[in-house]
Short mmCIF file of C-alpha atoms in Angstrom, two decimals:
data_model
loop_
_atom_site.label_atom_id
_atom_site.label_comp_id
_atom_site.label_asym_id
_atom_site.label_seq_id
_atom_site.Cartn_x
_atom_site.Cartn_y
_atom_site.Cartn_z
CA MET A 155 23.35 158.29 257.08
CA THR A 156 21.01 158.39 254.63
CA THR A 157 17.02 157.44 255.02
CA PRO A 158 15.69 154.40 254.37
CA ASP A 159 13.49 156.09 251.09
CA ALA A 160 16.25 158.32 249.61
CA PRO A 161 18.22 157.33 246.82
CA LEU A 162 21.83 156.76 246.39
CA PRO A 163 23.61 158.89 244.24
CA ALA A 164 25.13 157.80 240.98
CA GLY A 165 28.79 157.09 241.74
CA THR A 166 28.21 155.79 244.57
CA LEU A 167 30.07 152.58 245.52
CA SER A 168 27.96 149.91 248.35
CA ARG A 169 28.40 146.99 249.50
CA PRO A 170 26.66 144.74 252.32
CA LEU A 171 27.29 145.12 255.57
CA GLY A 172 29.27 142.31 257.12
CA ASN A 173 28.42 140.76 260.45
CA LEU A 174 31.08 142.10 262.36
CA GLU A 175 29.76 145.49 261.07
CA ILE A 176 26.66 144.84 261.82
CA PHE A 177 27.49 143.92 265.44
CA PHE A 178 29.21 146.65 266.22
CA LYS A 179 26.44 149.67 264.68
CA LYS A 180 23.47 148.22 266.95
CA LEU A 181 26.05 147.87 270.40
CA ALA A 182 26.53 152.34 268.53
CA ASP A 183 22.19 152.42 267.94
CA LEU A 184 22.06 151.14 271.14
CA GLY A 185 23.44 154.17 272.84
CA ALA A 186 21.75 156.81 269.86
CA PRO A 187 18.51 157.88 272.19
CA LEU A 188 21.77 158.99 275.19
CA GLN A 189 22.85 160.77 272.54
CA HIS A 190 25.90 158.69 272.85
CA GLU A 191 27.59 155.96 271.37
CA HIS A 192 29.43 152.45 272.42
CA TRP A 193 32.57 152.11 271.20
CA ALA A 194 33.03 154.88 269.14
CA VAL A 195 37.16 154.75 268.42
CA HIS A 196 39.35 157.91 268.81
CA LEU A 197 42.78 158.31 269.21
CA ALA A 198 44.54 161.61 270.24
CA LEU A 199 47.80 163.41 268.50
CA ARG A 200 49.42 166.35 270.31
CA LEU A 201 51.82 168.17 266.85
CA ASP A 202 54.38 170.27 267.10
CA PHE A 203 54.46 172.10 263.94
CA GLU A 204 55.31 176.05 262.67
CA VAL A 205 53.07 177.85 260.21
CA ALA A 206 51.07 180.93 261.28
CA ASP A 207 48.11 178.87 259.60
CA PRO A 208 47.56 175.53 260.91
CA GLU A 209 43.10 175.39 260.84
CA SER A 210 44.09 175.55 256.91
CA HIS A 211 46.53 173.19 256.05
CA LEU A 212 45.12 171.16 258.89
CA ARG A 213 41.38 171.25 256.56
CA ARG A 214 44.01 170.85 253.46
CA ALA A 215 45.55 167.76 254.43
CA TRP A 216 42.35 166.34 255.95
CA GLN A 217 40.35 166.45 252.73
CA ILE A 218 43.94 164.81 250.65
CA VAL A 219 42.95 161.75 252.49
CA ALA A 220 39.45 161.40 251.59
CA HIS A 221 39.32 161.90 248.60
CA GLN A 222 42.30 159.68 247.88
CA HIS A 223 40.81 157.05 250.17
CA PRO A 224 37.48 156.97 249.92
CA ALA A 225 36.54 154.59 252.93
CA ILE A 226 36.89 157.02 255.40
CA ARG A 227 33.75 158.72 254.62
CA SER A 228 32.28 155.43 254.60
CA THR A 229 28.82 155.44 256.28
CA ILE A 230 25.41 153.51 255.75
CA SER A 231 22.59 153.30 254.65
CA PRO A 232 19.97 151.60 255.93
CA ALA A 233 18.19 148.62 254.43
CA ARG A 234 15.14 148.93 252.64
CA LYS A 235 12.56 145.96 252.53
CA ASP A 236 10.05 147.08 249.94
CA ASP A 237 13.64 146.44 247.53
CA ASP A 238 13.90 143.35 246.39
CA ALA A 239 16.56 144.43 244.60
CA ARG A 240 18.22 145.40 247.40
CA PRO A 241 20.42 142.78 249.87
CA SER A 242 18.23 142.40 253.88
CA ASN A 243 21.47 143.99 255.26
CA ASP A 244 21.85 148.14 256.09
CA LEU A 245 24.62 148.86 253.60
CA TYR A 246 28.49 150.12 253.20
CA VAL A 247 28.02 153.72 251.36
CA VAL A 248 30.79 155.72 250.07
CA THR A 249 29.27 159.03 248.04
CA PRO A 250 31.17 161.14 245.03
CA PHE A 251 32.94 163.51 246.92
CA ASP A 252 32.39 166.62 247.54
CA ALA A 253 35.29 168.82 249.20
CA GLU A 254 33.35 171.70 250.81
CA SER A 255 30.11 169.44 252.39
CA TRP A 256 32.53 167.10 253.69
CA MET A 257 35.15 169.86 255.81
CA LYS A 258 32.01 171.21 256.66
CA GLU A 259 30.50 168.36 258.58
CA THR A 260 33.83 166.70 259.26
CA PHE A 261 36.11 169.37 260.71
CA ARG A 262 36.02 171.47 263.66
CA VAL A 263 37.91 173.83 265.14
CA GLU A 264 37.18 173.57 268.99
CA ARG A 265 38.36 176.63 271.31
CA ASP A 266 36.75 176.38 274.55
CA HIS A 267 38.32 172.78 275.40
CA GLU A 268 41.85 173.05 277.17
CA ASP A 269 42.78 169.46 275.79
CA ALA A 270 41.67 166.25 274.32
CA ASN A 271 41.11 164.71 277.58
CA ALA A 272 38.29 167.01 277.73
CA LEU A 273 37.20 167.24 274.78
CA PHE A 274 36.82 163.38 275.25
CA THR A 275 34.11 163.71 277.81
CA THR A 276 31.55 165.95 275.33
CA LEU A 277 31.50 164.25 272.39
CA ARG A 278 27.91 163.43 270.09
CA PRO A 279 27.80 160.46 267.86
CA SER A 280 28.24 161.49 263.65
CA ALA A 281 27.75 159.35 261.23
CA PHE A 282 31.37 160.64 259.39
CA THR A 283 34.25 159.66 260.40
CA MET A 284 34.91 163.40 262.17
CA CYS A 285 38.69 165.13 262.62
CA TYR A 286 39.43 168.45 265.83
CA TRP A 287 41.68 170.42 265.98
CA LEU A 288 42.43 172.26 269.53
CA PRO A 289 45.02 175.53 269.19
CA SER A 290 45.25 175.73 272.57
CA SER A 291 46.93 172.00 273.08
CA SER A 292 48.39 171.58 269.89
CA GLU A 293 45.99 168.23 269.43
CA LEU A 294 44.71 166.64 267.30
CA VAL A 295 41.39 163.84 267.87
CA ILE A 296 40.39 161.39 265.23
CA ARG A 297 37.03 160.23 266.26
CA SER A 298 34.78 156.97 264.05
CA SER A 299 32.61 154.76 265.16
CA HIS A 300 33.71 151.33 265.62
CA TRP A 301 31.87 149.30 262.65
CA ARG A 302 34.15 151.46 260.39
CA LEU A 303 37.28 151.35 262.14
CA ASP A 304 39.40 148.91 264.40
CA GLY A 305 41.96 151.06 266.23
CA ILE A 306 45.05 149.25 264.52
CA GLY A 307 43.13 151.45 261.76
CA VAL A 308 43.30 154.39 263.36
CA LEU A 309 46.80 154.13 263.62
CA GLY A 310 47.31 154.11 260.08
CA ILE A 311 44.34 156.58 259.52
CA SER A 312 47.04 159.10 260.98
CA SER A 313 49.56 158.64 259.11
CA ILE A 314 48.29 158.36 256.26
CA PHE A 315 47.00 162.42 257.60
CA LEU A 316 50.49 163.78 258.65
CA ARG A 317 51.95 162.50 255.03
CA ALA A 318 49.55 165.02 253.99
CA LEU A 319 50.14 168.08 256.84
CA ALA A 320 54.16 167.27 256.04
CA GLU A 321 53.29 167.74 252.33
CA VAL A 322 50.73 170.47 253.02
CA LEU A 323 53.52 172.11 255.23
CA GLN A 324 56.59 172.11 251.84
CA HIS A 325 53.60 172.95 249.20
CA GLY A 326 51.44 175.33 250.84
CA PRO A 327 47.39 174.62 251.66
CA ASP A 328 46.51 176.33 248.20
CA HIS A 329 48.85 174.12 246.10
CA ALA A 330 46.93 172.18 243.63
CA PHE A 331 48.61 168.47 244.45
CA PRO A 332 48.22 166.06 241.41
CA LEU A 333 46.01 163.67 243.17
CA SER A 334 45.86 160.54 240.90
CA GLY A 335 49.86 160.82 241.91
CA GLY A 336 52.01 161.28 245.27
CA LEU A 337 49.71 160.18 247.86
CA ARG A 338 48.26 157.71 246.29
CA GLY A 339 51.23 155.93 247.07
CA LEU A 340 52.07 156.81 251.14
CA LEU A 341 49.68 153.97 252.42
CA ALA A 342 51.86 151.58 250.30
CA THR A 343 54.84 152.59 252.52
CA PRO A 344 54.55 152.70 255.54
CA THR A 345 57.75 152.97 256.83
CA ALA A 346 59.18 155.82 254.06
CA THR A 347 59.67 159.50 255.88
CA SER A 348 58.48 160.97 252.85
CA THR A 349 56.79 160.93 249.47
CA THR A 350 57.31 164.38 247.64
CA LEU A 351 54.43 165.54 245.55
CA ALA A 352 55.57 166.62 242.03
CA LYS A 353 54.14 170.00 240.51
CA PRO A 354 51.23 171.40 239.38
CA THR A 355 50.63 170.59 235.50
CA PRO A 356 49.07 173.06 233.68
CA THR A 357 46.45 170.53 232.68
CA PRO A 358 43.74 169.78 234.85
CA THR A 359 44.30 167.24 237.18
CA PRO A 360 42.81 164.02 236.67
CA THR A 361 40.42 161.73 239.18
CA PRO A 362 41.50 159.06 239.95
CA THR A 363 39.20 155.38 240.28
CA PRO A 364 38.53 155.57 243.53
CA THR A 365 40.08 152.95 246.03
CA PRO A 366 37.75 149.63 245.85
CA LEU A 367 36.11 149.01 249.57
CA PRO A 368 38.06 147.41 252.39
CA PRO A 369 35.70 143.81 252.69
CA ASN A 370 34.36 142.68 255.44
CA VAL A 371 36.59 139.99 257.46
CA GLU A 372 33.62 136.81 256.29
CA LEU A 373 34.06 137.39 253.46
CA LEU A 374 37.61 137.14 253.10
CA ALA A 375 37.38 134.10 255.28
CA THR A 376 34.32 132.23 253.59
CA LYS A 377 36.17 133.22 250.25
CA LYS A 378 39.28 130.22 250.20
CA THR A 379 38.30 128.51 252.93
CA LYS A 380 36.55 124.36 251.58
CA THR A 381 36.09 123.42 254.94
CA ASP A 382 32.61 122.02 256.41
CA PRO A 383 30.94 124.44 257.72
CA GLN A 384 29.69 121.91 259.85
CA ILE A 385 33.14 121.01 261.35
CA LEU A 386 33.30 125.00 262.00
CA ASP A 387 30.20 125.51 263.99
CA VAL A 388 31.29 122.43 266.25
CA GLY A 389 35.22 124.53 265.99
CA ALA A 390 32.67 128.11 267.32
CA ASP A 391 30.78 125.67 269.64
CA ALA A 392 33.60 124.91 271.61
CA LEU A 393 35.69 128.70 271.35
CA MET A 394 32.60 129.39 272.93
CA ALA A 395 32.39 126.87 275.88
CA GLU A 396 35.78 127.69 276.87
CA PHE A 397 34.01 131.64 277.35
CA LEU A 398 30.90 130.49 279.16
CA LYS A 399 32.62 128.17 281.82
CA GLY A 400 33.35 131.50 283.80
CA VAL A 401 30.40 133.16 283.31
CA PRO A 402 29.71 135.25 285.26
CA SER A 403 33.00 136.88 285.60
CA ILE A 404 34.84 138.79 288.49
CA GLY A 405 34.48 142.97 288.16
CA LEU A 406 35.68 145.85 289.07
CA PRO A 407 33.15 147.80 291.73
CA THR A 408 31.10 150.08 289.89
CA THR A 409 29.53 153.80 291.35
CA PRO A 410 27.84 152.76 294.36
CA HIS A 411 23.90 153.61 293.99
CA SER A 412 24.69 153.50 290.37
CA GLU A 413 22.63 150.34 289.27
CA GLN A 414 19.77 151.55 287.34
CA ALA A 415 21.57 154.65 285.93
CA LEU A 416 21.71 155.70 282.41
CA PRO A 417 24.86 155.66 280.84
CA GLY A 418 26.45 159.56 280.79
CA SER A 419 29.78 160.61 279.61
CA SER A 420 32.78 158.63 279.11
CA ALA A 421 36.54 159.70 280.70
CA ARG A 422 39.92 157.67 280.29
CA ALA A 423 43.04 158.58 282.53
CA GLU A 424 46.54 156.88 281.63
CA VAL A 425 49.87 155.62 283.74
CA ILE A 426 53.02 156.02 281.62
CA LEU A 427 56.07 154.47 283.01
CA ASN A 428 59.49 155.92 282.82
CA ALA A 429 61.68 154.40 279.59
CA ARG A 430 63.85 153.03 282.81
CA GLN A 431 60.95 150.74 284.11
CA THR A 432 59.98 150.16 280.42
CA THR A 433 62.64 148.24 280.00
CA GLN A 434 63.06 146.76 282.81
CA VAL A 435 58.88 144.21 282.53
CA ILE A 436 59.84 143.77 278.64
CA ASN A 437 63.40 142.38 279.96
CA SER A 438 62.00 140.65 282.55
CA ARG A 439 58.17 139.51 281.15
CA ARG A 440 60.55 137.92 278.64
CA ASP A 441 63.48 135.83 280.38
CA HIS A 442 60.02 134.63 282.11
CA GLY A 443 59.32 133.77 278.92
CA PHE A 444 55.67 135.91 279.54
CA SER A 445 53.52 137.64 276.46
CA PHE A 446 54.13 141.93 276.30
CA THR A 447 50.32 141.49 276.09
CA GLY A 448 49.09 138.88 278.99
CA ALA A 449 51.89 140.39 281.62
CA VAL A 450 49.44 143.41 282.10
CA HIS A 451 46.40 141.85 281.28
CA ALA A 452 47.12 139.64 284.66
CA ALA A 453 48.47 142.01 286.34
CA ILE A 454 44.68 143.50 285.57
CA VAL A 455 43.15 140.41 286.66
CA ARG A 456 45.32 140.03 289.86
CA VAL A 457 43.76 143.62 291.00
CA THR A 458 40.53 142.78 290.00
CA ALA A 459 40.55 139.63 291.83
CA ALA A 460 41.93 141.69 294.75
CA PHE A 461 37.86 143.00 295.23
CA PRO A 462 34.66 141.46 296.82
CA GLN A 463 32.59 139.67 293.93
CA HIS A 464 29.47 138.02 293.97
CA PRO A 465 28.62 134.96 294.98
CA LEU A 466 28.65 133.12 291.46
CA SER A 467 32.13 135.04 289.86
CA LYS A 468 34.83 132.70 290.65
CA ALA A 469 36.71 132.85 287.24
CA TYR A 470 38.32 135.77 284.78
CA ALA A 471 35.96 135.49 281.48
CA ALA A 472 36.43 137.63 278.59
CA PHE A 473 37.39 138.19 275.33
CA PHE A 474 40.61 139.80 273.78
CA PRO A 475 40.97 141.16 270.52
CA VAL A 476 44.12 139.64 267.80
CA ASP A 477 45.11 141.19 264.61
CA LEU A 478 43.54 138.72 261.25
CA ARG A 479 45.36 140.70 259.63
CA LYS A 480 48.23 139.19 259.28
CA SER A 481 46.24 135.61 258.29
CA ILE A 482 44.31 136.97 255.98
CA THR A 483 47.37 138.11 253.44
CA ALA A 484 48.59 135.03 253.77
CA LEU A 485 44.93 133.63 252.87
CA THR A 486 43.92 135.68 250.10
CA SER A 487 47.04 137.84 248.57
CA LEU A 488 45.80 140.25 249.90
CA PRO A 489 48.45 143.25 250.28
CA HIS A 490 48.63 144.93 254.18
CA LYS A 491 47.81 148.33 252.53
CA GLU A 492 44.13 147.18 251.88
CA LEU A 493 43.21 145.80 254.62
CA LEU A 494 43.83 149.19 256.70
CA PHE A 495 39.98 150.42 256.73
CA GLY A 496 38.04 148.08 258.12
CA LEU A 497 37.10 145.24 261.28
CA TYR A 498 40.11 142.58 260.77
CA PHE A 499 40.29 141.70 263.90
CA SER A 500 38.54 138.69 266.30
CA GLY A 501 37.75 137.88 270.13
CA LEU A 502 39.58 135.40 271.44
CA PRO A 503 37.87 133.69 275.19
CA ILE A 504 40.29 133.79 278.24
CA CYS A 505 38.37 131.77 280.94
CA LEU A 506 41.05 131.77 284.11
CA GLU A 507 39.56 130.11 286.12
CA ASN A 508 40.07 130.36 291.13
CA ALA A 509 41.55 133.94 289.31
CA ALA A 510 41.13 135.24 293.07
CA ALA A 511 43.48 132.26 295.02
CA LYS A 512 45.92 132.07 291.80
CA GLY A 513 49.70 134.68 291.50
CA PHE A 514 51.00 136.65 289.34
CA GLN A 515 53.19 134.29 287.93
CA GLU A 516 50.65 131.53 287.18
CA LEU A 517 48.02 134.16 285.67
CA ALA A 518 50.63 135.48 283.46
CA ARG A 519 51.63 131.96 282.59
CA GLU A 520 48.23 130.80 281.36
CA MET A 521 47.56 134.30 279.84
CA THR A 522 50.65 134.15 277.94
CA THR A 523 49.09 130.93 276.80
CA VAL A 524 46.10 132.71 275.56
CA TYR A 525 48.61 135.42 273.95
CA ASN A 526 50.13 132.72 271.26
CA ARG A 527 47.75 130.31 270.64
CA ASP A 528 48.78 130.08 266.58
CA LEU A 529 45.96 131.70 264.53
CA GLU A 530 46.83 129.24 261.66
CA ASP A 531 46.92 125.98 263.62
CA PHE A 532 44.40 126.97 266.17
CA TRP A 533 42.16 124.82 266.27
CA LYS A 534 41.50 120.26 265.57
CA ALA A 535 38.73 118.97 263.80
CA PRO A 536 37.91 115.40 265.12
CA SER A 537 38.95 114.33 261.85
CA GLY A 538 42.72 116.04 262.93
CA GLU A 539 42.03 118.94 260.52
CA SER A 540 43.91 121.67 261.13
CA VAL A 541 41.86 125.12 261.35
CA SER A 542 42.49 128.42 261.01
CA MET A 543 40.60 131.12 263.62
CA LEU A 544 40.49 133.12 259.91
CA GLN A 545 38.23 130.22 259.34
CA LEU A 546 35.87 130.37 262.31
CA ALA A 547 35.79 133.48 262.29
CA GLU A 548 31.85 134.13 260.76
CA PRO A 549 30.61 130.97 262.94
CA TYR A 550 31.40 131.65 265.78
CA LEU A 551 30.92 135.94 265.08
CA THR A 552 27.44 134.62 264.76
CA ARG A 553 27.71 132.94 268.79
CA THR A 554 29.20 135.92 269.50
CA THR A 555 26.89 138.96 268.55
CA ALA A 556 23.88 136.82 270.60
CA LEU A 557 25.37 135.98 273.86
CA PHE A 558 26.62 139.92 274.04
CA THR A 559 22.77 140.75 272.42
CA ALA A 560 21.40 138.65 274.99
CA PRO A 561 20.02 139.48 278.28
CA VAL A 562 22.43 138.36 281.93
CA PRO A 563 20.49 136.08 283.33
CA GLN A 564 17.86 136.73 286.70
CA ASP A 565 20.55 135.75 289.24
CA PHE A 566 24.64 136.83 287.36
CA PRO A 567 25.12 139.84 288.45
CA PRO A 568 25.76 142.80 285.92
CA THR A 569 28.91 142.36 283.12
CA GLN A 570 31.61 145.05 284.24
CA THR A 571 34.20 142.48 283.97
CA PRO A 572 38.13 144.51 283.46
CA ASP A 573 38.51 144.36 278.87
CA LEU A 574 42.67 144.53 277.66
CA SER A 575 43.81 146.15 274.53
CA GLY A 576 46.63 145.84 273.18
CA LEU A 577 47.93 147.70 270.72
CA GLY A 578 51.38 146.81 270.62
CA LYS A 579 55.06 149.42 269.06
CA VAL A 580 52.88 152.47 267.99
CA GLU A 581 56.07 153.38 266.29
CA GLN A 582 54.61 149.75 263.71
CA HIS A 583 52.44 151.96 262.34
CA LEU A 584 52.18 155.64 263.46
CA GLN A 585 56.21 157.68 263.58
CA SER A 586 57.12 160.57 265.38
CA GLU A 587 58.16 162.58 263.03
CA TYR A 588 56.91 163.68 259.32
CA GLN A 589 58.99 165.64 257.17
CA ALA A 590 58.60 165.93 252.81
CA SER A 591 62.08 166.89 251.96
CA PRO A 592 64.90 167.63 254.00
CA GLU A 593 64.27 171.19 253.65
CA ALA A 594 60.79 171.06 254.54
CA PRO A 595 59.11 171.87 258.26
CA LYS A 596 58.84 169.22 260.41
CA VAL A 597 55.53 167.69 262.19
CA LYS A 598 56.43 165.91 264.90
CA VAL A 599 53.79 163.91 267.22
CA THR A 600 54.99 165.11 270.75
CA SER A 601 52.53 162.11 272.87
CA MET A 602 49.12 160.82 271.64
CA TRP A 603 47.04 158.31 273.51
CA LEU A 604 43.90 155.88 272.30
CA ALA A 605 40.78 155.88 273.93
CA THR A 606 36.87 153.99 273.09
CA GLU A 607 33.34 156.18 274.59
CA MET A 608 31.63 153.02 276.91
CA LEU A 609 28.23 153.25 277.96
CA ASN A 610 28.69 149.58 279.58
CA ARG A 611 29.90 149.00 283.38
CA SER A 612 33.34 147.69 282.24
CA VAL A 613 36.10 149.87 282.70
CA GLN A 614 37.91 148.99 278.13
CA PHE A 615 42.47 149.17 279.75
CA HIS A 616 44.23 149.89 276.41
CA VAL A 617 48.08 148.88 276.75
CA TRP A 618 51.23 150.56 274.39
CA SER A 619 54.59 151.61 273.78
CA TRP A 620 55.64 155.15 272.17
CA LYS A 621 58.75 156.75 272.83
CA GLU A 622 60.04 153.77 274.96
CA SER A 623 57.08 154.10 277.57
CA LEU A 624 54.78 151.76 278.19
CA HIS A 625 51.38 153.55 278.36
CA ILE A 626 48.38 151.85 279.96
CA GLY A 627 45.25 153.93 279.13
CA ALA A 628 41.44 153.28 280.81
CA SER A 629 38.83 154.05 279.18
CA PHE A 630 34.92 154.05 281.25
CA ASN A 631 31.74 155.85 281.35
CA GLN A 632 31.00 158.23 284.73
CA SER A 633 27.92 157.57 285.26
CA PHE A 634 29.31 153.83 286.90
CA TYR A 635 32.91 155.25 287.67
CA ASP A 636 34.25 157.51 289.24
CA LYS A 637 37.70 159.36 288.34
CA ARG A 638 39.68 158.92 291.39
CA PHE A 639 38.56 154.87 291.45
CA VAL A 640 39.93 154.42 287.87
CA GLU A 641 43.20 156.11 288.11
CA ASP A 642 43.36 154.03 292.22
CA VAL A 643 43.19 150.51 289.63
CA LEU A 644 45.71 152.02 287.06
CA ASN A 645 48.28 152.05 289.56
CA LYS A 646 47.84 149.18 291.48
CA VAL A 647 48.27 147.73 287.84
CA VAL A 648 50.92 148.45 287.80
CA ARG A 649 52.38 147.74 290.98
CA GLU A 650 50.78 144.33 290.27
CA LEU A 651 52.66 144.05 287.14
CA LEU A 652 55.60 145.85 288.67
CA SER A 653 56.06 143.24 291.68
CA GLY A 654 55.05 140.25 289.62
CA LEU A 655 57.93 140.65 287.52
CA GLY A 656 60.09 141.57 290.55
CA ILE A 657 60.79 144.80 289.53
CA ASP A 658 61.38 147.84 292.56
CA GLU A 659 59.10 150.63 291.74
#
């Protein structure tokens, strides 16, 4: 991150931060004095590939990705209040690529940690997207601030990285990759198994024109909409009202006597259903008409509601993230490949009233109704006009930002509502193996997980399927939750899910 008075280098690409990016930056900044960063995204991959010197190959692949996709190098330049030529917002910037400086700042070999789980609890904020290699467990960890990437984005980056690694394994780390071709097409072909790079020519490879910076979601939303802003304000207010009627929400109990504790290190836990159980869950939830994530979310609510609650907490009220990429593509004709980097999601409100009195199936039906809302025909204006979720993004985000940054009312309990984010079928974004050509060495992904650093009193659940198995992960702050407690909650969620769907354990 540059300082407010530092001039930006010549050739720097920049734009003002969008409102959603500002929101996540503010959350990240709150943890800076404690050397932590709320909602920083981490993806861990356990890799299997045979090469005598893995580190040089990994470094080269990381360098290639950074060269070809400048947005991965994005940082924030603070606004200069005395400069009328600059917008008031902080700037999203990408400076000219310096390969040596990039590698020195962002690639780390971690030899003192047993595995990625152990590393996760120790990582500290960085202005850059970071890449960590753990030789002892053969794991790669990519870490980024959430203002730069969402979960789908970090999965996409990892796939790009592994394609580059497959090419480096074929040609060697010292190969003069023609960066203006070959790898530039990797992002455009997400389902391909390989993209062969051309052989180097005697003439110097020309430097490609940098990919434009990813646009922010509010700009995309307002660029095409013709709806009266006052009507959109009414729609945003209606959305907020759905959430607020359930506040204060039920929550999971935190560690005794932690009321005044400062946030410490984060940790994670995970439960994995075997292939047989996963198939049973998929078939049963389909027979019942439940959405996949909605069924898991209902199980989390059931487990949460079983704990003692504050007298004011009767409902489950939360926001769940929905991917807006399809909506953006339909509205703007932007191809999906241009929406990898950036925040292209919104949080839909959930309010399940009298949650403790409802059974699994009733909760799952309500959850499914919310999860299945049509994002294109999302809200009906008083005039009968159909308004999409994307059109509501800017006024809705303004309201949710104000809500999240407001103090908790004096008579309310601390917010400790468990949240859920669904990644779906990971193989839609990340393959289990990569190979540059039939004769080239393979890179296999034997396991993966995604987690976020947490500074508040909530447990962040993630659900995904990978290699025919259902995974439910939980990220939490160790100042407020004990890992054994979170593991017990995860096991209860699985039991609730299976019993609610009529499946024997």
